[in-house]
Short mmCIF file of C-alpha atoms and ligand atoms in Angstrom, two decimals:
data_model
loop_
_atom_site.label_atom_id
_atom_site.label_comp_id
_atom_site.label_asym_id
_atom_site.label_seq_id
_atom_site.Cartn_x
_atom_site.Cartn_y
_atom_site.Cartn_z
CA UNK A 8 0.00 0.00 0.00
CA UNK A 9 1.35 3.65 -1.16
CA UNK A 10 1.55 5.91 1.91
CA UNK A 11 2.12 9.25 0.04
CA UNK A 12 -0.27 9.76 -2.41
CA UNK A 13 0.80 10.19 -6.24
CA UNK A 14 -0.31 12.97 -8.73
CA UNK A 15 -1.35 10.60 -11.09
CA UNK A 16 -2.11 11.80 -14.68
CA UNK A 17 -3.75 8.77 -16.18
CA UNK A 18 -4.77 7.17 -12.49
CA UNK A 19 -8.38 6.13 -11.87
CA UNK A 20 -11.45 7.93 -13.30
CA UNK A 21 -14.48 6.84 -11.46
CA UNK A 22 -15.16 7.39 -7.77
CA UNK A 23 -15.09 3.92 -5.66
CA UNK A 24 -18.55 2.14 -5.49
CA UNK A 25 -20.60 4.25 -7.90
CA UNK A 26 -24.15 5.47 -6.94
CA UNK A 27 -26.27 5.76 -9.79
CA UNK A 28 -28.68 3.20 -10.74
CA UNK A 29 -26.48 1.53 -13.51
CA UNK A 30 -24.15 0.22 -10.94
CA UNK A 31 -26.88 -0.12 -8.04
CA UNK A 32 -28.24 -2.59 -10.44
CA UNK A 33 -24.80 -4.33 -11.15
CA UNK A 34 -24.49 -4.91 -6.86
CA UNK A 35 -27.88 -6.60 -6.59
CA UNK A 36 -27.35 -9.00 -9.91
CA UNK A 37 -26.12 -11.67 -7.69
CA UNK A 38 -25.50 -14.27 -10.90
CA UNK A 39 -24.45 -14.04 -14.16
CA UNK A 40 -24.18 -15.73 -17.42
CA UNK A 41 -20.98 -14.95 -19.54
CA UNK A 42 -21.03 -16.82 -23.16
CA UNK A 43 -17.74 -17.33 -24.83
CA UNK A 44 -18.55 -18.21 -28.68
CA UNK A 45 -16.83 -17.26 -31.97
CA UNK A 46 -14.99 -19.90 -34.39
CA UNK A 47 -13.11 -21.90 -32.12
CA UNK A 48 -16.57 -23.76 -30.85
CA UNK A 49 -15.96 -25.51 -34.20
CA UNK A 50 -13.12 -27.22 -33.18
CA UNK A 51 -14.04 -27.64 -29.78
CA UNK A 52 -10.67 -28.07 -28.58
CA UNK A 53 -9.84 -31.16 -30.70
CA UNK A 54 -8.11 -31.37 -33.70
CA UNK A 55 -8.52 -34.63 -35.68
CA UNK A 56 -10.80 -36.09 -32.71
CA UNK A 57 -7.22 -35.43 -30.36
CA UNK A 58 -7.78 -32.74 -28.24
CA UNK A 59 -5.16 -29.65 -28.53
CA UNK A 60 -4.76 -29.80 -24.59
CA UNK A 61 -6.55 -32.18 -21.89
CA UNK A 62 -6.76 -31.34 -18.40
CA UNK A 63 -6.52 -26.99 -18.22
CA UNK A 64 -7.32 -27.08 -21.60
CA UNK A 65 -9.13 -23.56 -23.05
CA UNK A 66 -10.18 -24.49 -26.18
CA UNK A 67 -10.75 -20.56 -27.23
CA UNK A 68 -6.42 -20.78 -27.31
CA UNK A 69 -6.49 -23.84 -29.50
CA UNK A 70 -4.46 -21.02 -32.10
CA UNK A 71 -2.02 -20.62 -29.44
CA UNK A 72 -1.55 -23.85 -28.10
CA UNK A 73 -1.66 -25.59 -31.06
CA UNK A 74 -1.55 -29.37 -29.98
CA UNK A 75 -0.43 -32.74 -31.32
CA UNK A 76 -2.41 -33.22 -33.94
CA UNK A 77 -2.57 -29.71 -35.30
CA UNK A 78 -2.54 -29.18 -38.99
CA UNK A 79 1.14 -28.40 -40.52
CA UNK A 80 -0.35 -25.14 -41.10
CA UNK A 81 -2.45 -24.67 -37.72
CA UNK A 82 -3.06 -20.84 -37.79
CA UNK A 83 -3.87 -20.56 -41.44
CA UNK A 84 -6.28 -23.46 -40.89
CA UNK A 85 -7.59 -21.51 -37.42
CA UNK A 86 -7.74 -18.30 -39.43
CA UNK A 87 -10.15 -19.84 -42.16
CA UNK A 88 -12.48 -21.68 -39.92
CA UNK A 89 -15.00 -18.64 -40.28
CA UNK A 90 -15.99 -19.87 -43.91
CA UNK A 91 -17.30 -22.85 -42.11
CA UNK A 92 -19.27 -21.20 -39.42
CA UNK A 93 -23.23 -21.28 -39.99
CA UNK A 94 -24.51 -21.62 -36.73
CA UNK A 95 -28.15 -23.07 -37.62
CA UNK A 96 -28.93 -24.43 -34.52
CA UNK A 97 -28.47 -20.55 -32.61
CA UNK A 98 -31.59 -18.74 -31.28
CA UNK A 99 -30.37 -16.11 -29.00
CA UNK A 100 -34.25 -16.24 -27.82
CA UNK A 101 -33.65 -20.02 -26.64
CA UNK A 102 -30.43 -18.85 -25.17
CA UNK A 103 -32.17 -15.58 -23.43
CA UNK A 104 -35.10 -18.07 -22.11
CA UNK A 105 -32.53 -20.36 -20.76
CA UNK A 106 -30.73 -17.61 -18.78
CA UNK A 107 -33.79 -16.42 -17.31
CA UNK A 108 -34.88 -19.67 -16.25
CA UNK A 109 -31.55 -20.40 -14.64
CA UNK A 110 -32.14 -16.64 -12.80
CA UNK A 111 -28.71 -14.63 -14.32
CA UNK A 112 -29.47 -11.20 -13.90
CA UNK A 113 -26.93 -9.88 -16.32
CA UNK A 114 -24.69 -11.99 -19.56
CA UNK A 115 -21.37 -10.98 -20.60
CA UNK A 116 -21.02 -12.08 -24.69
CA UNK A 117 -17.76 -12.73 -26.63
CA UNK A 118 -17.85 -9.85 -29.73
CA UNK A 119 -14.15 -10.40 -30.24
CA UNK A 120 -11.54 -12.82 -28.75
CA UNK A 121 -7.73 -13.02 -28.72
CA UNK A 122 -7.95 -14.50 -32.33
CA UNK A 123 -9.60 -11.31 -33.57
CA UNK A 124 -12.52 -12.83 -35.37
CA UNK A 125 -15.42 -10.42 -34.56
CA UNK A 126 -19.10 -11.68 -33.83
CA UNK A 127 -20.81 -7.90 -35.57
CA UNK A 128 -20.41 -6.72 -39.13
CA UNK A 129 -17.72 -4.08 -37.64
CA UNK A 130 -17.21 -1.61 -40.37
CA UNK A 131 -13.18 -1.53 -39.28
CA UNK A 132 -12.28 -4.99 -40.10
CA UNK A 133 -13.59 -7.66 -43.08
CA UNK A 134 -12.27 -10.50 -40.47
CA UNK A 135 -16.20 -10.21 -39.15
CA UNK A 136 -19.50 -12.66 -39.33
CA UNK A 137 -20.56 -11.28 -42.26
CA UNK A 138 -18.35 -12.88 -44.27
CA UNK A 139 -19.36 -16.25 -43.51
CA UNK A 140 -22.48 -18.01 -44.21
CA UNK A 141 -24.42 -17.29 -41.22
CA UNK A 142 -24.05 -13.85 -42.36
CA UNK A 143 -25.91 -12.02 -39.96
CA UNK A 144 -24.81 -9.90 -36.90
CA UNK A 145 -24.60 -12.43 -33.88
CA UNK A 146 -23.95 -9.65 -31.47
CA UNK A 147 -27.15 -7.57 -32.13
CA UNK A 148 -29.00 -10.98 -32.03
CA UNK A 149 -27.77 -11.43 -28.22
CA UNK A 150 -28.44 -8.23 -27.38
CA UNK A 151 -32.07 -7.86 -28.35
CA UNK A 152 -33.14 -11.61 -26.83
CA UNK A 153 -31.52 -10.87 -23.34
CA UNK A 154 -32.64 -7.02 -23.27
CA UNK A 155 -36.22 -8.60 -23.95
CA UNK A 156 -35.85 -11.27 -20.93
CA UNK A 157 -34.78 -8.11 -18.88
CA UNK A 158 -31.46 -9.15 -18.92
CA UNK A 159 -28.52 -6.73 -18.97
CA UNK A 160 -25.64 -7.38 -21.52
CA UNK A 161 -22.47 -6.28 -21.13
CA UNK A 162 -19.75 -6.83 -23.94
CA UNK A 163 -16.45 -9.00 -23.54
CA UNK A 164 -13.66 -7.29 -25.99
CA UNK A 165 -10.18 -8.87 -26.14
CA UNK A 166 -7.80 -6.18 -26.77
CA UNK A 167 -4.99 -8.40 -27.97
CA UNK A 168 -5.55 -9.76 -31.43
CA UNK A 169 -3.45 -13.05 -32.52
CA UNK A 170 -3.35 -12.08 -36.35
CA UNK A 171 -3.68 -8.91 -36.80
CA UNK A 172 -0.37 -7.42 -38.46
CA UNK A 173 -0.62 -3.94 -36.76
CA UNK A 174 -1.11 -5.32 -33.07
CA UNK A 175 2.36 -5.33 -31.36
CA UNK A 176 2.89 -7.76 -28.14
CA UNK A 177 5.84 -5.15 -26.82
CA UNK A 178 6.36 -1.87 -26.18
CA UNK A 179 6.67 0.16 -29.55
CA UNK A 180 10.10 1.81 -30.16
CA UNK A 181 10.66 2.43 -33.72
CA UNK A 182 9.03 4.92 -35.52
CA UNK A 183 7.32 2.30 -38.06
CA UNK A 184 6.31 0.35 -34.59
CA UNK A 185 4.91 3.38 -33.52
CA UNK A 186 2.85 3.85 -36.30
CA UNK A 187 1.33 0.66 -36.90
CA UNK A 188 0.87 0.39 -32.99
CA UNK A 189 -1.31 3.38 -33.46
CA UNK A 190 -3.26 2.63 -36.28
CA UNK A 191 -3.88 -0.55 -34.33
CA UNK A 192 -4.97 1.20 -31.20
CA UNK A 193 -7.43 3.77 -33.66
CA UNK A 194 -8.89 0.56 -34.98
CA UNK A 195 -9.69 -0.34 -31.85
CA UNK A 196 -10.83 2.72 -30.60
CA UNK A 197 -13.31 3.06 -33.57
CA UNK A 198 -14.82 -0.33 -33.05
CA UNK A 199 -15.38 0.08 -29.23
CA UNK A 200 -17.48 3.43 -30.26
CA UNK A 201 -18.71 1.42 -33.02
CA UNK A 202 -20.63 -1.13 -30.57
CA UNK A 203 -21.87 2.00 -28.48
CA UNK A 204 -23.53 3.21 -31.26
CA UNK A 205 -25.13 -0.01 -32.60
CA UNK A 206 -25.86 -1.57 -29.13
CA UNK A 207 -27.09 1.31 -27.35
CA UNK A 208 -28.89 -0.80 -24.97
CA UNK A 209 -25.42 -2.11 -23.29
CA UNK A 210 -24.72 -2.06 -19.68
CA UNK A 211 -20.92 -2.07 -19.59
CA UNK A 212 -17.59 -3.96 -21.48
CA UNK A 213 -15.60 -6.62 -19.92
CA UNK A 214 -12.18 -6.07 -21.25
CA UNK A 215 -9.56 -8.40 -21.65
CA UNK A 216 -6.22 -9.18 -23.65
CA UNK A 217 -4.55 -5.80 -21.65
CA UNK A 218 -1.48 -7.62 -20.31
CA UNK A 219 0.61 -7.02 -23.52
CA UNK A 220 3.68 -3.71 -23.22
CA UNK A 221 2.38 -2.16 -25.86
CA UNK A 222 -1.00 -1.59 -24.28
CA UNK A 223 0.53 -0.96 -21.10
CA UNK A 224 2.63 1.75 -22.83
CA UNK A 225 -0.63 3.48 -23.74
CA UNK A 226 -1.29 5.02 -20.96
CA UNK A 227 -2.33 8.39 -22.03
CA UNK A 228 -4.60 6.92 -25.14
CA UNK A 229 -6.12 4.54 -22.80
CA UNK A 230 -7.22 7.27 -20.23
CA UNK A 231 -8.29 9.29 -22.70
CA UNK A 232 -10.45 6.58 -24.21
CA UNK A 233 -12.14 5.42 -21.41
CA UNK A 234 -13.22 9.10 -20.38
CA UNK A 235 -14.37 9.07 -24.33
CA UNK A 236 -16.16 5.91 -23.46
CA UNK A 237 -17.85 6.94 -20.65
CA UNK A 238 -19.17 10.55 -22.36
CA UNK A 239 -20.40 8.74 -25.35
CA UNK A 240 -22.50 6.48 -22.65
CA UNK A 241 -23.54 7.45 -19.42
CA UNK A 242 -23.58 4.79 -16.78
CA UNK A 243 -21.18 2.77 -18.55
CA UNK A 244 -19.75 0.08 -16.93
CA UNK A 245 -16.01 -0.59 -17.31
CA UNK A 246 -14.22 -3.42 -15.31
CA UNK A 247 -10.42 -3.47 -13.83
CA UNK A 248 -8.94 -5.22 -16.55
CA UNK A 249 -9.44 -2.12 -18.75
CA UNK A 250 -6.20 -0.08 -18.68
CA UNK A 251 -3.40 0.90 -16.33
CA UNK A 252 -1.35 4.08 -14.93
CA UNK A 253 1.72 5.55 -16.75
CA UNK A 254 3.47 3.53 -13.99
CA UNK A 255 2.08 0.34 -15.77
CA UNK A 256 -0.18 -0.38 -12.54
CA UNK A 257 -3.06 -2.81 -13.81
CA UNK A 258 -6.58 -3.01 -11.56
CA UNK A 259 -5.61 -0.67 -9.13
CA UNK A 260 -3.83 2.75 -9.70
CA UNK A 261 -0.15 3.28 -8.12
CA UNK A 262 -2.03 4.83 -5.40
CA UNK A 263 -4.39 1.31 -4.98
CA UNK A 264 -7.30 3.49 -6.42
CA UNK A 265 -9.20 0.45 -8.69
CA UNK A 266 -9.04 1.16 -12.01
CA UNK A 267 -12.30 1.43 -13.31
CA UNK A 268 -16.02 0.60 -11.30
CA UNK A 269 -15.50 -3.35 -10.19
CA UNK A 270 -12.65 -5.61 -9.63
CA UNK A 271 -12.18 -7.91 -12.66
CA UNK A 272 -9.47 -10.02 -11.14
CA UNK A 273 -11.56 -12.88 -9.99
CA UNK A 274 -11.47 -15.20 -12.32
CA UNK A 275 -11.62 -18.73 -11.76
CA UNK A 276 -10.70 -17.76 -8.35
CA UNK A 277 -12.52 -16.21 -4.97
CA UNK A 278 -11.65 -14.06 -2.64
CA UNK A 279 -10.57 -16.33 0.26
CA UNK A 280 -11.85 -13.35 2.94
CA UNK A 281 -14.09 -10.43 2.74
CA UNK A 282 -10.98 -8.10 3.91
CA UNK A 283 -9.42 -8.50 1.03
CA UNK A 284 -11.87 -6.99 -0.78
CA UNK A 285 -11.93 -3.64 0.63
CA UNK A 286 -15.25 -2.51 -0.41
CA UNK A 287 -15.05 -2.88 -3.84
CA UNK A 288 -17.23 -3.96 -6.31
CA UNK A 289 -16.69 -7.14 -8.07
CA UNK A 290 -17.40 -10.14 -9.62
CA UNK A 291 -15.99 -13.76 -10.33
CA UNK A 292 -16.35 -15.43 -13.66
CA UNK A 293 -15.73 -18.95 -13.64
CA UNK A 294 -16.08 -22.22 -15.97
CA UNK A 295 -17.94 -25.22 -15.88
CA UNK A 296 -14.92 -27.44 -16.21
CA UNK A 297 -11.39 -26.84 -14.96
CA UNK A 298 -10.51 -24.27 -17.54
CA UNK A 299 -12.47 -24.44 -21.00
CA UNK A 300 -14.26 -21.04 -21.76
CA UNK A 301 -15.17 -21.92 -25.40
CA UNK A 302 -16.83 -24.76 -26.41
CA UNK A 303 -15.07 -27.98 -25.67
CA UNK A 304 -16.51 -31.06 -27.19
CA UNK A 305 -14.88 -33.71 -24.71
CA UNK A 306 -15.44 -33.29 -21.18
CA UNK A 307 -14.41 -36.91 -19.99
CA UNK A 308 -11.57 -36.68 -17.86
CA UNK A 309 -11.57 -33.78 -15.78
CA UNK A 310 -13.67 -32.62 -13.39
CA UNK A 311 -16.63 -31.35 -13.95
CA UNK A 312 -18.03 -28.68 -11.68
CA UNK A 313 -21.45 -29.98 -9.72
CA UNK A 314 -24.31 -27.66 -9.17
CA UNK A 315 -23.69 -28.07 -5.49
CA UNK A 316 -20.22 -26.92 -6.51
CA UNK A 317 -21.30 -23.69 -8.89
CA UNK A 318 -24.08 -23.02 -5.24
CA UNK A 319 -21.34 -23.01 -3.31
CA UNK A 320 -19.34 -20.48 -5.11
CA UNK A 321 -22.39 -18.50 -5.99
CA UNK A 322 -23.55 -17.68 -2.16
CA UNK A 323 -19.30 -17.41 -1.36
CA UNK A 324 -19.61 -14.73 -3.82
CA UNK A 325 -22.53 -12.85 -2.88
CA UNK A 326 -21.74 -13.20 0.65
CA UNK A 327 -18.90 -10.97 -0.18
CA UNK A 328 -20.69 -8.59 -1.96
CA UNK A 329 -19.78 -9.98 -5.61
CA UNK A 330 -21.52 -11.36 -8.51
CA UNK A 331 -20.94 -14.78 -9.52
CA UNK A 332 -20.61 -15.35 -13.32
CA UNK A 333 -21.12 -18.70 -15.06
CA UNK A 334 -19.67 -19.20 -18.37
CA UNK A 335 -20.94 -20.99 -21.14
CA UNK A 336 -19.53 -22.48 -24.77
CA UNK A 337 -22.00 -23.28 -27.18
CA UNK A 338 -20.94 -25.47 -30.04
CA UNK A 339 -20.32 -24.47 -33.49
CA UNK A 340 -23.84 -25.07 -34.61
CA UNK A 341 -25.27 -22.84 -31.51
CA UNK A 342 -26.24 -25.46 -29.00
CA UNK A 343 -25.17 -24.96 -25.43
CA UNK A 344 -23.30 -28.39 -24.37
CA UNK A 345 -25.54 -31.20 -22.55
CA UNK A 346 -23.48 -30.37 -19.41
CA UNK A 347 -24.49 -26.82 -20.02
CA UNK A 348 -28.07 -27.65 -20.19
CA UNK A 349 -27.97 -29.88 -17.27
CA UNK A 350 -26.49 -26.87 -14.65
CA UNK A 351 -28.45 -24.38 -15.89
CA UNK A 352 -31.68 -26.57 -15.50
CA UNK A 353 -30.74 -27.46 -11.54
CA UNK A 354 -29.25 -23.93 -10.74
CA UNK A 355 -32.88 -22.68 -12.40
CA UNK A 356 -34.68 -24.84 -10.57
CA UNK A 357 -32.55 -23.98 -7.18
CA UNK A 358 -32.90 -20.29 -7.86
CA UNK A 359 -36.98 -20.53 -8.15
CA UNK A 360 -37.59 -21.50 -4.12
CA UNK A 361 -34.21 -19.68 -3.06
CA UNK A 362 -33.00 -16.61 -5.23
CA UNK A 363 -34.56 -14.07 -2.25
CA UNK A 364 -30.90 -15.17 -0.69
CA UNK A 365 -29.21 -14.53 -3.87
CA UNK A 366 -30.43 -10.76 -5.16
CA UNK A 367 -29.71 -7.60 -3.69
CA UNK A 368 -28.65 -8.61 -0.58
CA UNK A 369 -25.21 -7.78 1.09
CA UNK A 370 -22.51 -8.83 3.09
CA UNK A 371 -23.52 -9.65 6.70
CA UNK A 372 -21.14 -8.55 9.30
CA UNK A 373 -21.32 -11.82 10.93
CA UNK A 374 -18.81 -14.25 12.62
CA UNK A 375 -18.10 -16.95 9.87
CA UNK A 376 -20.18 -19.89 9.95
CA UNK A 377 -19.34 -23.61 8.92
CA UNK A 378 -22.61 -23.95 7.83
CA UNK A 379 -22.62 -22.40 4.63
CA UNK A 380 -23.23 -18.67 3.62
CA UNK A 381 -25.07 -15.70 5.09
CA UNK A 382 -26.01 -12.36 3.22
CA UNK A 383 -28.89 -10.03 4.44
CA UNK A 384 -31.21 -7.85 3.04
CA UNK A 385 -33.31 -5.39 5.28
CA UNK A 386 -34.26 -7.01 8.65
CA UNK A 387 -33.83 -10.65 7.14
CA UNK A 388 -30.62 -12.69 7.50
CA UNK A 389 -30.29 -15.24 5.24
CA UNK A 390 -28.41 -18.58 5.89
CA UNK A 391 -27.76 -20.74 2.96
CA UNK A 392 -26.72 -24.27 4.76
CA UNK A 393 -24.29 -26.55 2.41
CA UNK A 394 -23.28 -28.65 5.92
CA UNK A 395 -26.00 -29.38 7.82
CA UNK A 396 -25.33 -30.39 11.76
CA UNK A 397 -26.23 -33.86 12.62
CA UNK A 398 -28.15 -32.81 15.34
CA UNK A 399 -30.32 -30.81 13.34
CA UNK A 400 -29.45 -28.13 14.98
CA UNK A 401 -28.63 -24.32 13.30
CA UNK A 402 -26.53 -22.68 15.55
CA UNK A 403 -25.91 -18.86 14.79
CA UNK A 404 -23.51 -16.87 16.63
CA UNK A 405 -23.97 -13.29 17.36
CA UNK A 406 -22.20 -10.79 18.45
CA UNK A 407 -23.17 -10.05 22.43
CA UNK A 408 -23.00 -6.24 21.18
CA UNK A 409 -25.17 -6.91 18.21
CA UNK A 410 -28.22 -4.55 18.03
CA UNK A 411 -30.53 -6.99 16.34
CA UNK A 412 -30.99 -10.50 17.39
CA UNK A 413 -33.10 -13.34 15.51
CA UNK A 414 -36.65 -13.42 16.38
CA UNK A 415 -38.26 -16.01 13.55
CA UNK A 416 -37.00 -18.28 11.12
CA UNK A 417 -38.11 -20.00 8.35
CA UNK A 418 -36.82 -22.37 5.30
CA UNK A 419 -37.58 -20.82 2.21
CA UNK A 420 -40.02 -23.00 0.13
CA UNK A 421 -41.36 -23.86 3.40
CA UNK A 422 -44.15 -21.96 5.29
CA UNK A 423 -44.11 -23.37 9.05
CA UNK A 424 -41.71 -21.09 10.95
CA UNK A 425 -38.70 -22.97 13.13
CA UNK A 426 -38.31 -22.52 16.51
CA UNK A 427 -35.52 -20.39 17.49
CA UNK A 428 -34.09 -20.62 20.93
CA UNK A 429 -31.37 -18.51 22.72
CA UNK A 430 -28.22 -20.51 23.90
CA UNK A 431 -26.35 -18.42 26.14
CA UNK A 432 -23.83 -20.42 26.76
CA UNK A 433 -21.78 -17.95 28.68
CA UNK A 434 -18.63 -18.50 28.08
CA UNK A 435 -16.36 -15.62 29.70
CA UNK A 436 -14.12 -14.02 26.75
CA UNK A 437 -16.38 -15.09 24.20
CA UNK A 438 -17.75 -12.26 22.30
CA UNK A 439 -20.93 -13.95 20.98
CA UNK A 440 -23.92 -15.38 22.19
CA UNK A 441 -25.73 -18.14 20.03
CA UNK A 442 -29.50 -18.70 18.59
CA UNK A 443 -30.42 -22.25 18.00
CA UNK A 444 -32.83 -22.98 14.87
CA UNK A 445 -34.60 -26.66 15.00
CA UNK A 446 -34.06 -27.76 11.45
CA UNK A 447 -36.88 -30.30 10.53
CA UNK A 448 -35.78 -34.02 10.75
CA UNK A 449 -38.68 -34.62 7.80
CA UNK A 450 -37.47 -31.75 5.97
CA UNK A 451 -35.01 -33.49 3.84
CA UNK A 452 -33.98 -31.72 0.79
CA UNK A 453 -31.31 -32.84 -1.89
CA UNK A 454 -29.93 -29.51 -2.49
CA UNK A 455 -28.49 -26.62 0.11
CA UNK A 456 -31.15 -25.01 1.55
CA UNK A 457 -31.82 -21.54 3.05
CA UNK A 458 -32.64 -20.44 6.26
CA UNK A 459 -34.45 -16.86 6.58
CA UNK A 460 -34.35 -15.71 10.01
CA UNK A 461 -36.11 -12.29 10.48
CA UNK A 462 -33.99 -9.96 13.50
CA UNK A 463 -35.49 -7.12 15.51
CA UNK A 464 -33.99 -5.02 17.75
CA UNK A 465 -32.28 -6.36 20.54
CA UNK A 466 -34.09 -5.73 24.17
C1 LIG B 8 -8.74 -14.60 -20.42
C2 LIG B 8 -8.75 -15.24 -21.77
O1 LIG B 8 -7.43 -15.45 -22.19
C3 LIG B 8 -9.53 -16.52 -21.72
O2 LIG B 8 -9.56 -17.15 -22.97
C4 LIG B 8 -10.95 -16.22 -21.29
O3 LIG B 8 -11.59 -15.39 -22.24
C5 LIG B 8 -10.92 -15.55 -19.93
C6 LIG B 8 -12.30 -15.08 -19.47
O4 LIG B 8 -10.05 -14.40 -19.94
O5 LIG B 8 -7.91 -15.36 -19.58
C7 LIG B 8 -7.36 -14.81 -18.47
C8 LIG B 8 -7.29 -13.48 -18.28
C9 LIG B 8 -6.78 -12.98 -17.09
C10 LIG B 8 -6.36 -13.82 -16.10
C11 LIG B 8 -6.41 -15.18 -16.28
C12 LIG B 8 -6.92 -15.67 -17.48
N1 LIG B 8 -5.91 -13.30 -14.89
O6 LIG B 8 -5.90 -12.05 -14.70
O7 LIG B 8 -5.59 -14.07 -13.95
#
């Protein structure tokens, strides 16, 4: 932590947790859908039937990483795949239903990865959809079906493009590098005002591909184009993952302002403590299996996250004040994978009798509990149990100074109330005092369950 504080020129823009309604709405989303589809859901991380890379595999690098049974000419044969792709299978309505059903409250959708192949008929490149057979723009398709199931969109934009012969990986230092470096960053510029304008509806851009020198070295352009950003678009929403200071500082400023409204570090990866946090919005993105954001046809093998498992990390999440983002690859045709289906189905169907726990609620300043997760909204506390006690038997500590103590509790889904009883079991030094909540023995659910527990004003 800085202890002098730093005239910054290109430091953070935005004030720390936002008050206007676009980001009021982003803090009570609770869950998420991000979709990562463009041409590598074609080959699905497999070339030849072989996949490119088992275990961490992400089959949007399959460019990259190439794999054993590439092609001789692997990027030539990536780079072409778009003359194959006619999704006929995609209806961004099914997709939108889907979402809805599963309760995500906002989607973040691929325009543009690292390999530079762009989902919308951008005017700045000819490497877009509407030179393929599908034709038509993918990324205003999206955008209308969610915005019609009152679901927010926000835009994923790789920075970084694989093939493109102007982008630079290091900092430019020769006057030619300079100049192609800045065409590249004009193009770039151009098609990020270029999805304002035909997407007007957008809540915010989740940037990526920003680690590269020659980004970092942009300091000054990037500053200026996020305050052009933000003009063009009130409310915008702009992650941490954006830009950095002329120091090179990424996510948080050189004086550990965040860059940008939210923390976009969390991904495949939560904050271990709520401390760490330090008030700041944010939100975790994670994948289904260990690492595959793009559609990956084989998923024998490795583990496969559980709905119990994606619950879990969901109400870890919100507990801490984040939103939990589940990612999705659809296959080359447009179907969501079985697996995909399968989640989104049970976390649906878990979200119906329990997403009161889940949406606009906050952290509660509570002693941790083995139990599971609490958040709270208004005079309710709610307890999401993932370990339930063999005796049946909630116990919730409180703090002895706490000014409201549990008076009623209920399981949601359920309408007889629990009985609640006080267990003071005096114990000098210990801070708390404990309520006791009789947990059903016939109540036997096969999924976590949640315990609301109303608190009033301590006597
Ligand atoms: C990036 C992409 O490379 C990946 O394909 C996927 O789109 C994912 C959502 O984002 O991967 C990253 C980016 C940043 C970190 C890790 C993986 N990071 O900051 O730890």
């Amino acid at each position: 932590k800085p202890t002098a504080h730093i005239a910054l020129k290109y430091g953070s823009i935005t004030p720390k947790n936002r008050q206007d309604k676009a980001m009021k709405d982003f803090r009570a989303y609770g869950l998420g859908q991000f979709i990562h589809w463009g041409i590598y859901a074609i080959p699905g991380n497999e070339w030849e039937g072989v996949s490119a890379r088992k275990g961490a595999a992400a089959s949007e690098w399959i460019r990259a990483w190439r794999g054993p049974t590439a092609p001789k000419d692997w990027t030539t044969t990536y780079d072409n795949l778009y003359k194959q792709f006619n999704p006929v299978a995609f209806k961004a309505s099914k997709w939108a239903s889907q979402a809805k059903q599963m309760g995500a409250k906002y989607m973040i959708f691929t325009t543009k990865h690292h390999d530079g192949f762009a989902l919308w008929p951008t005017k700045y490149s000819s490497y877009n959809i509407s030179a393929t057979p599908y034709k038509k723009d993918i990324v205003k398709e999206v955008v209308d079906a969610y915005t019609a199931e009152g679901i927010d969109v926000f835009l994923y934009f790789s920075i970084l493009e694989w093939n493109n012969p102007d982008y630079l990986n290091k900092a430019p230092e020769t006057p030619a590098e300079k100049e192609k470096f800045n065409t590249f960053l004009t193009y770039t510029k151009n098609q990020l005002l270029e999805l304002l304008k035909n997407y007007p509806q957008i809540k915010g851009f989740w940037f990526d591909g920003t680690w590269d020198k020659s980004w970092i070295s942009a300091s000054e352009f990037t500053y200026n184009l996020e305050k052009e950003l933000r003009e063009v678009h009130p409310g915008l929403i702009i992650g941490s993952r954006f830009r950095n200071d002329e120091f090179g500082k990424r996510h948080f400023d050189s004086n550990g302002e965040l860059l940008g409204d939210y923390e976009q570090g969390w991904e495949r990866k939560l904050p271990g403590d709520y401390t760490w946090l330090n008030g700041n919005d944010w939100d975790a993105v994670m994948t289904i299996p260990p690492n595959g954001w793009g559609y990956m046809k084989d998923w024998s093998g490795v583990y496969i996250k559980t709905t119990e498992d994606i619950l879990a990390m969901l109400m870890q999440s919100v507990s801490m004040n984040g939103n939990f983002v589940l990612n999705f690859g659809p296959d080359g045709l447009g179907n969501m994978h079985p697996g995909e289906d399968l989640l989104a189905k049970e976390i649906g169907d878990w979200m119906k009798t329990n997403s009161e726990a889940v949406y606009g609620v906050r952290h509660a300043d509570l002693p941790e509990t083995k139990l599971g997760y609490y958040t709270e909204k208004e005079e309710y506390l709610y307890l999401t149990v993932f370990n339930r006690p063999i005796n049946n038997i909630a116990r919730i500590a409180i703090p002895k100074k706490a000014t409201q103590v549990p008076v009623e509790a209920q399981i949601l889904g359920q309408v007889q109330s629990l009985q609640i009883t006080h267990a003071d079991i005096g114990l000098d030094l210990d801070k708390n005092t404990y309520y006791d909540i009789k947990i059903p023995a016939s109540f036997n659910p096969s999924k976590p369950f949640v315990l609301k527990i109303k608190r009033e004003q301590a006597v």
